[in-house]
XYZ file of C-alpha atoms in Angstrom:
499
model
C -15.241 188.479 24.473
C -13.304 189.189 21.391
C -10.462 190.805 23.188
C -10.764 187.604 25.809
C -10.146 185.261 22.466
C -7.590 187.091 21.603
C -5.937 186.664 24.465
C -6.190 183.233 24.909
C -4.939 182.748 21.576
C -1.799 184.981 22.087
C -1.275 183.361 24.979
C -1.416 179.491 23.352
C 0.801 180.499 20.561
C 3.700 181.786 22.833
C 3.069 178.471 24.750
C 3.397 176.668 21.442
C 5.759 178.507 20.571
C 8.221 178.664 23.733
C 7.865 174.405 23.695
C 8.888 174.019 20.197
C 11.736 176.610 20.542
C 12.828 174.236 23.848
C 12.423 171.199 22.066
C 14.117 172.230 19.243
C 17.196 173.108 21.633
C 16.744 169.791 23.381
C 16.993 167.992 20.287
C 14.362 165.756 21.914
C 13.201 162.687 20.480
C 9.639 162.652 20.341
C 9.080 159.358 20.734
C 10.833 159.769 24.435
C 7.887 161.645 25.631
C 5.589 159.561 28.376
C 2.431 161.289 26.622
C 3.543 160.111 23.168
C 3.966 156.822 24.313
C 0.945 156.632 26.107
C -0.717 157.630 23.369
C 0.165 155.462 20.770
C -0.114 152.275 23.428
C -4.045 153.547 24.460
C -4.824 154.231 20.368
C -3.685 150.859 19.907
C -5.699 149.449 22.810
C -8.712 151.284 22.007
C -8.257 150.392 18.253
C -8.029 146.037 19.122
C -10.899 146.616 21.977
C -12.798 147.485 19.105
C -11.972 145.200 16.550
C -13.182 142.409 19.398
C -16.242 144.533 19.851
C -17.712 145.107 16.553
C -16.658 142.312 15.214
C -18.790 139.097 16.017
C -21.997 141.519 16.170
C -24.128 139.519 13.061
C -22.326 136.284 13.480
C -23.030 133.185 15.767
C -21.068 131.615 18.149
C -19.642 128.349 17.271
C -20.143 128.513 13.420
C -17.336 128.191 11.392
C -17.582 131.768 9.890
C -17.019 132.627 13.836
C -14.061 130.934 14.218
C -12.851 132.002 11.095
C -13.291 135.632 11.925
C -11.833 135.280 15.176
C -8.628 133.744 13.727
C -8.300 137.438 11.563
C -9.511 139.344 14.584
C -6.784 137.592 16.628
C -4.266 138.322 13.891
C -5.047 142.048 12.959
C -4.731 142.759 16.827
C -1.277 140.699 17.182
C 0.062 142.611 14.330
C -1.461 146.184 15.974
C 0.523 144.790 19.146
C 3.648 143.911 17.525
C 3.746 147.407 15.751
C 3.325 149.076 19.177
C 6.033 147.182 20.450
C 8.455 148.292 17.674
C 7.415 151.390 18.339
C 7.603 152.259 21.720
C 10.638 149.963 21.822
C 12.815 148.804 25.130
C 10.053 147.476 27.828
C 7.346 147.231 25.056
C 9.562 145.019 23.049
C 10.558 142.790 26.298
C 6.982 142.326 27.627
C 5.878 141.606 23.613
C 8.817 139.072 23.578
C 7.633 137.374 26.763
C 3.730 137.188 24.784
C 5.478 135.679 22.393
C 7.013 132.473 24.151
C 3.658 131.217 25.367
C 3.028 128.954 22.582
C 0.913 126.484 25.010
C -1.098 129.585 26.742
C -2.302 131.909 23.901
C -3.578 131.898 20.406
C -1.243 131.130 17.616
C -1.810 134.211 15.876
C -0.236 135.886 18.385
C 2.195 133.770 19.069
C 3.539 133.509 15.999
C 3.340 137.427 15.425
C 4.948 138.732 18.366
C 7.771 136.092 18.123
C 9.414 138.148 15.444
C 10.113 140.691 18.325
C 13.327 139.116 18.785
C 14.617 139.895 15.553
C 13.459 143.640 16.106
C 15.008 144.930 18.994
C 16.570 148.198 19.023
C 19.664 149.463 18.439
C 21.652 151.864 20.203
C 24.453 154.525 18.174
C 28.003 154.028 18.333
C 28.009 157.340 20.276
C 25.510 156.427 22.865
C 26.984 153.216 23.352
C 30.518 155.215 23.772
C 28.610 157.614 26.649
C 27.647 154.876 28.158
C 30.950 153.298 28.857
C 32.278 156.647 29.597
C 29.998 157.907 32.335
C 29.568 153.880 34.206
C 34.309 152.929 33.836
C 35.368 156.564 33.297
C 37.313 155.865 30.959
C 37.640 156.203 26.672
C 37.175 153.064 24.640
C 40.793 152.745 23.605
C 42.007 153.160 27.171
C 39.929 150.109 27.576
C 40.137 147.905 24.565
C 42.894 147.534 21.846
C 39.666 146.834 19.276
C 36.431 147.343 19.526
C 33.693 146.206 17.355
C 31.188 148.419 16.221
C 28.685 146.333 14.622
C 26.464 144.910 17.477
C 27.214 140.748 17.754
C 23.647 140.977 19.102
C 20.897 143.412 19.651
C 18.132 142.815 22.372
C 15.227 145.329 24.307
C 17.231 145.914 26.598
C 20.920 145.900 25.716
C 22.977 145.129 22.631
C 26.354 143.131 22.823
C 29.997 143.749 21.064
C 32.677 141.953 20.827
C 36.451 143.533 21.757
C 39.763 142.504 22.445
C 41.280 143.278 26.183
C 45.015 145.276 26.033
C 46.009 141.224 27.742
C 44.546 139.866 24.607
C 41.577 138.539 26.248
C 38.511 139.137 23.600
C 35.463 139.463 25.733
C 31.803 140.169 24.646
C 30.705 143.841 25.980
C 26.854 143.666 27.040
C 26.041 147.864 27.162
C 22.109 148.894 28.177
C 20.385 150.744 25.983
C 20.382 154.494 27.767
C 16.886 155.539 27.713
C 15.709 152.059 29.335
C 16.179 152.299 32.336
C 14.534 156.045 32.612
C 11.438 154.829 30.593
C 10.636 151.515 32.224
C 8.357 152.315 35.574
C 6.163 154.844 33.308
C 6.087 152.479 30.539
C 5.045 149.727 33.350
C 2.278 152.243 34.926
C 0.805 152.603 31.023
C 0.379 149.003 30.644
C -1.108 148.643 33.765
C -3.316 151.430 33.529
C -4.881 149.966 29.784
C -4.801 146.586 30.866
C -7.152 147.822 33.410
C -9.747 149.364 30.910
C -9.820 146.229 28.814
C -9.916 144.127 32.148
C -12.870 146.128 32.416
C -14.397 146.417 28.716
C -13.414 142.187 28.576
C -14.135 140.656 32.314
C -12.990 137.361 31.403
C -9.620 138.252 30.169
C -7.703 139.496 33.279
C -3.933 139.873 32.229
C -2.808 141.576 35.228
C -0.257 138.854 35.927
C 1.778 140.296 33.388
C 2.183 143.702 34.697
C 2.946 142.319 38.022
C 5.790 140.060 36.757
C 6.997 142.871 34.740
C 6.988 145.044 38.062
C 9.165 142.617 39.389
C 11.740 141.639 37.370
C 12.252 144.663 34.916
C 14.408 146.099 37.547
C 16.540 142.921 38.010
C 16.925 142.736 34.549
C 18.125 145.916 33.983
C 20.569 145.662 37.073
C 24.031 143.522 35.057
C 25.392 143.265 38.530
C 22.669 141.093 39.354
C 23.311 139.199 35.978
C 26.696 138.784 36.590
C 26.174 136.943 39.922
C 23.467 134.742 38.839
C 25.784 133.411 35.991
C 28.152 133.078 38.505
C 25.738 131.232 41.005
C 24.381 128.820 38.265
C 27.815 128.276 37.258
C 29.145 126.413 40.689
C 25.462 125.491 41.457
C 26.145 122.838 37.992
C 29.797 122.649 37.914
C 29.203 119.134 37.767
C 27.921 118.867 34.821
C 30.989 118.998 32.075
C 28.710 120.025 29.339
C 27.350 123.181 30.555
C 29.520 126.417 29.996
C 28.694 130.206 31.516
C 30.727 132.778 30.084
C 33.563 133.995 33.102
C 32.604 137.480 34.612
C 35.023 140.308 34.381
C 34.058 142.129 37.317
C 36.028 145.011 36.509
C 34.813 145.925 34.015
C 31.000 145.612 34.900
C 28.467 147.757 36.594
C 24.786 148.003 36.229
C 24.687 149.312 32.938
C 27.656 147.380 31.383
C 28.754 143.454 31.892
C 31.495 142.543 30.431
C 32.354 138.556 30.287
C 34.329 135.694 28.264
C 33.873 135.563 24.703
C 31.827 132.334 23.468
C 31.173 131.329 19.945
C 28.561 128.708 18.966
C 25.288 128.262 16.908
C 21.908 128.592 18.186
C 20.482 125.485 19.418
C 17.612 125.640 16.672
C 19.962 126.131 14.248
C 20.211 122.259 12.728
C 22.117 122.735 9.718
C 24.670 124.510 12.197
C 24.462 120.869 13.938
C 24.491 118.941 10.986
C 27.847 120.880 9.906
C 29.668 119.924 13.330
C 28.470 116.885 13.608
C 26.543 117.996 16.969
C 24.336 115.134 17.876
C 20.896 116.583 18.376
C 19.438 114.164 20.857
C 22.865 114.448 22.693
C 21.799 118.278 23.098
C 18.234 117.550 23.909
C 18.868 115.241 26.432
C 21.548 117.498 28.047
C 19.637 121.036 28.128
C 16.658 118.547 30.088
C 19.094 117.381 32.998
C 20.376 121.390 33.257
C 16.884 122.238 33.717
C 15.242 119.651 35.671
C 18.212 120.355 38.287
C 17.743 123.566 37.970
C 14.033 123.365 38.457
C 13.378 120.258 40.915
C 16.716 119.907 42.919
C 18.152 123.654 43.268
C 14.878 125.795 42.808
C 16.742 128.473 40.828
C 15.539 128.440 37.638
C 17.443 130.576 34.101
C 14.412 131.695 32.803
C 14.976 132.982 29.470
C 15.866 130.011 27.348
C 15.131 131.465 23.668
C 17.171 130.014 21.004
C 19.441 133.640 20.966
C 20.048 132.743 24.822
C 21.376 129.283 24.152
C 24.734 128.572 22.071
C 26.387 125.106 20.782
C 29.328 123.970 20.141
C 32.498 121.467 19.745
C 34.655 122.645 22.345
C 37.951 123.555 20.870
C 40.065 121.881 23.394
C 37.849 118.562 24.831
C 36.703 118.131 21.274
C 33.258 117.321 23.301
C 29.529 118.895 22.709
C 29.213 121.837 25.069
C 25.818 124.285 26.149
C 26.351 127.939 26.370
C 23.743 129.570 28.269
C 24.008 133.143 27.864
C 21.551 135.896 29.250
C 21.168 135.599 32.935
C 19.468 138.467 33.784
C 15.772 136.819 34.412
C 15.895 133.943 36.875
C 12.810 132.261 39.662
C 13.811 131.255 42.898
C 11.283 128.469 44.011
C 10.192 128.508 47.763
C 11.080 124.812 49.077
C 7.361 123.978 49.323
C 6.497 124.953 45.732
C 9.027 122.979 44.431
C 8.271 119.896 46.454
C 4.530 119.944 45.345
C 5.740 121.019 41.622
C 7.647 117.608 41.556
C 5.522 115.505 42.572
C 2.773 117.103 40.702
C 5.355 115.773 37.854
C 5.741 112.692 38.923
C 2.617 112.171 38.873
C 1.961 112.968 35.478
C 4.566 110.759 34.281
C 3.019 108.332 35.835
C -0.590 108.974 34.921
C -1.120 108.974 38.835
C -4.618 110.775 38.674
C -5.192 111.463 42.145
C -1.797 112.952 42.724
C -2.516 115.451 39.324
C -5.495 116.824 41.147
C -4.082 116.491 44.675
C -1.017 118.776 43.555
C -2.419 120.850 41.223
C -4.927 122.012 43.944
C -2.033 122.363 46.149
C -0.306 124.601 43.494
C -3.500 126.689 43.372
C -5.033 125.593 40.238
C -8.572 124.863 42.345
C -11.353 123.380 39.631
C -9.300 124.633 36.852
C -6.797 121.471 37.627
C -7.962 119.730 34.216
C -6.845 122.185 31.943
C -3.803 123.224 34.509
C -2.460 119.978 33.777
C -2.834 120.517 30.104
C -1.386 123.828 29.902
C 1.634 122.565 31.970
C 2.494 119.579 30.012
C 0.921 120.437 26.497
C -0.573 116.912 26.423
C -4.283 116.606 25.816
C -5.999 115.290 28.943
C -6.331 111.985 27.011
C -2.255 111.532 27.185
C -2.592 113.070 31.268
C -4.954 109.823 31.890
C -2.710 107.254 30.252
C 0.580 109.179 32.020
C 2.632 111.561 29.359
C 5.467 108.703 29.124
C 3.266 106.285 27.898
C 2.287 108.186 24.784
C 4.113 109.749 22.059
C 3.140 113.384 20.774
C 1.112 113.257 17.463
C 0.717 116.431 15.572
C -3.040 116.175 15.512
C -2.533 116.357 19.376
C -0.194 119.175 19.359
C -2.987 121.050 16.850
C -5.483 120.230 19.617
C -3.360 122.115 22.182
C -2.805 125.005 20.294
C -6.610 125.138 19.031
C -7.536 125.120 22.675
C -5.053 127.776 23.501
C -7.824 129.832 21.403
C -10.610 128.663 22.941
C -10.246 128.496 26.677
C -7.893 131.985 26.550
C -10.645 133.357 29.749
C -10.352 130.315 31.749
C -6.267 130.466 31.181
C -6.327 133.963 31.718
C -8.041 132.833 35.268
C -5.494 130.273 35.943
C -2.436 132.337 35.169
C -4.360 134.809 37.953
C -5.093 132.039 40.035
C -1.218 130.070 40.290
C 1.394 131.392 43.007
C 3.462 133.922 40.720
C 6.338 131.447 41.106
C 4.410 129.408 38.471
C 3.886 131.810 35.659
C 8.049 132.030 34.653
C 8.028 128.740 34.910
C 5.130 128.257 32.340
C 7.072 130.019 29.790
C 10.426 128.494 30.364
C 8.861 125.074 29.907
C 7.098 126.577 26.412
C 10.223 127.856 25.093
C 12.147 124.325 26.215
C 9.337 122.349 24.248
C 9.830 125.159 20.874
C 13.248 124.345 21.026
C 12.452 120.096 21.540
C 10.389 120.352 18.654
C 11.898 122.402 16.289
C 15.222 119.434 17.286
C 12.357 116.675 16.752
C 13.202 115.246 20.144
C 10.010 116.259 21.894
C 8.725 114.142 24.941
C 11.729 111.686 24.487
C 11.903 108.913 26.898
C 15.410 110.457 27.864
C 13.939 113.552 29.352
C 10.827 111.530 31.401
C 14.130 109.681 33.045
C 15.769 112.906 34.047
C 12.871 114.488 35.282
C 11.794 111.503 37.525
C 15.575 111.089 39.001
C 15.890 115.056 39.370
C 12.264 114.515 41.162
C 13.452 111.616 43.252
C 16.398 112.966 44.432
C 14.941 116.801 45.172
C 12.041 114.494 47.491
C 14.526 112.356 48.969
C 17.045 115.766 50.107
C 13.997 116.755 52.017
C 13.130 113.636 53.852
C 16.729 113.602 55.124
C 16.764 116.992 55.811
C 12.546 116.791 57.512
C 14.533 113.528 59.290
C 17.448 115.466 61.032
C 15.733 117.937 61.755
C 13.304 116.365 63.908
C 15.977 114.209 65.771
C 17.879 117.395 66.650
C 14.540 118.929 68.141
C 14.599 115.512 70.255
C 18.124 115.801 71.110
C 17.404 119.430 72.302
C 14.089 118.422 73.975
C 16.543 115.770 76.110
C 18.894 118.363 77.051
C 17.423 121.818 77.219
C 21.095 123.704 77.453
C 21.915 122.408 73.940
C 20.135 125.033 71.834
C 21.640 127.795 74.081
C 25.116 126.165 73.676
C 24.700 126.511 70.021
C 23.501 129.946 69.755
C 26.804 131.138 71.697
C 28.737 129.037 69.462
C 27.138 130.924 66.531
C 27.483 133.917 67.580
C 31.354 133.615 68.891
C 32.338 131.891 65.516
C 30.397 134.902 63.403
């Protein structure tokens, strides 16, 4: 037996021994390890399941010392969450970020926690940033540039951006992935799903598996900057028409999946008032502009920029027109809306606006809210149901209103958590565009303007109207073809010749 022992432990110390010897070599980063990761994310899980556990044991519901011990229960585990995220960095830090723009859908504590996310993204070295560049345009930095910027303009989960000056004289803003992201991301995606699953089932009510499908599906496009490239690109001719709006112009050759490398565009951020104040940028001007960009982009196009933070969306006076332009950087995370969604979606809104009652529960069943329409409506709009009654242009927001939403963020989080599970996936980056449009509204003190209710309803209007015409022609060239059965054949030839 002895002997056997001593075996074993021979054995584990060459084991031990041989790993740290190759890791040593490696000069691997710890912290790069799947089982590392893993483990901090399911200590940090176990550690908030819990908190929630243990902690309401000797109190009773509905007292104030419940709610009151809830609010630090809710905090301590935001904090736990956000420290995982810095931790574990790249996809953590994007999913935490997402957490952190549903002001309308989850409790404040968290919220408010996880928002500083943005300000803690990673940062890759000059020299990974350099291998990078090297291994995707084969080429050395000063082959490429005639100055290069070390210092980061901007550092995000996924990427950081610097700013350099083309041998033409172009200066351009480089956009370079971080390297390790794009190796980490599916296991980091199969943790959270796996421990979302063991507190789906410690917690029944609070089923979060939305967010692991979403991340599923657009991590990858994301972390593609081709794909970036050629939505900015899209969205660009899709709103030429509107002067205000400016997209950074795409140097293609010098882009790939990994790098994206595009015009050079100063500005503030669009939170940033005293920035405003200083250019004379009028605010309600801005306001009312970002609302017709997005209520095209939402009810008349169906292709929807998704990411509207404050980091994501410049202004400025532009240096020749002298006029207020939009920058909207960022377009790796975009929705495209299936023609039927968006048809019920807007006049789902107009019926809000109008305080149409019927037509809120009529679409909002259609949209696949079911008997959780009530609260769908409020989640959507962050009105109370009061304002929904009277129509949400009728009545202004009042901060004891806006303290109601966000208190009931807290207490209905199962029955959101069952909507958000409930609501055709389309819906859910949607939900969180329209919370980080109404952050940036009220931080501007323009929220629920009368201005915005008018560009919604004509966006609505028109979107409705486009299908009519198009529902109309359609059916007259089925008669047409009915009348004369050689028609559709003649057509298909045609196609086919002329492609």
């Amino acid at each position: 037996m002895a002997g056997q022992l001593l075996k074993v432990s021979s054995l584990a110390t060459a084991v031990f021994a041989s790993s740290g010897f190759y890791l040593y070599n490696r000069q691997l980063n710890l912290n790069d390890l799947t089982v590392i990761r893993f483990g901090r994310a399911a200590a940090t899980t176990v550690v908030i399941s819990l908190d929630y556990l243990t902690a309401f044991k000797h109190v009773e519901y509905g007292t104030e010392e419940y709610w009151a011990i809830r609010s630090k229960v809710h905090l301590r585990s935001a904090e736990r969450l956000r420290d995982l995220c810095c931790a574990n960095r790249g996809t953590f830090i994007k999913v935490g970020q997402h957490l952190g723009a549903l002001d309308y859908l989850l409790p404040q504590e968290y919220t408010s926690t996880l928002k500083v996310l943005h300000s803690r993204a990673p940062q890759s070295s000059m020299e990974e940033v350099k291998q990078v560049i090297r291994e995707d345009l084969s080429k050395e930095l000063s082959e490429l540039f005639v100055s290069f910027e070390e210092k980061p303009q901007g550092a995000a989960s996924l990427a950081q951006v610097h700013k350099a000056v083309l041998h033409d004289g172009r200066t351009v803003a480089i956009k370079v992935q971080h390297p390790k992201v794009q190796r980490q991301m599916s296991r980091d995606i199969a943790v959270m799903e796996v421990l979302l699953r063991a507190v789906h089932w410690l917690f029944p009510d609070f089923a979060f598996m939305w967010l692991v499908e979403e991340a599923k599906k657009n991590m990858p496009l994301e972390l593609d900057f081709l794909n970036e490239g050629h939505n900015a690109e899209r969205l660009a001719n899709m709103l030429a028409h509107l002067p205000f709006l400016k997209i950074p112009i795409i140097h293609w050759d010098l882009s790939t999946k990994r790098i994206l490398t595009m015009e050079f565009a100063e500005g503030g951020q669009v939170n940033d008032k005293d920035y405003m104040k200083k250019h004379s940028i009028n605010v309600n001007e801005i306001s009312e502009n970002l609302g017709k960009m997005y209520s095209e982009m939402i009810f008349v196009h169906g292709f929807v920029h998704c990411d509207p933070h404050p980091g994501n969306v410049l202004v400025r006076k532009c240096p020749q027109s002298k006029k207020t332009e939009i920058i909207l950087l960022d377009h790796g995370l975009y929705q495209v809306l299936q023609s039927d969604f968006r048809l019920d979606y807007c006049r789902l809104w107009q019926a809000l606006i109008k305080g149409d009652m019927s037509g809120v529960e009529r679409y909002s069943l259609r949209l696949g809210a079911g008997d959780l329409y009530p609260l769908f409506a409020c989640v959507l709009t962050a009105r109370s149901w009061a304002a929904i009654n009277v129509g949400i242009s009728s009545v202004s927001v009042t901060h004891s209103e806006d303290v109601e939403i966000r208190t009931n963020a807290a207490l209905y989080l199962p029955q959101i958590s069952e909507l958000l599970n409930r609501v055709p996936r389309q819906m859910l980056l949607l939900l969180k565009t329209n919370d980080l449009l109404r952050g940036i509204e009220t931080t501007l003190q323009t929220r629920a303007s009368s201005s915005s209710f008018i560009n919604m309803s004509r966006c609505c209007i028109r979107a409705m109207a486009r299908s009519e015409r198009l529902n109309s022609y359609q059916k007259v060239v089925k008669l047409k073809f009915a009348e004369k059965p050689w028609l559709p054949l003649l057509t298909r030839v045609f196609w086919e010749f002329s492609s």
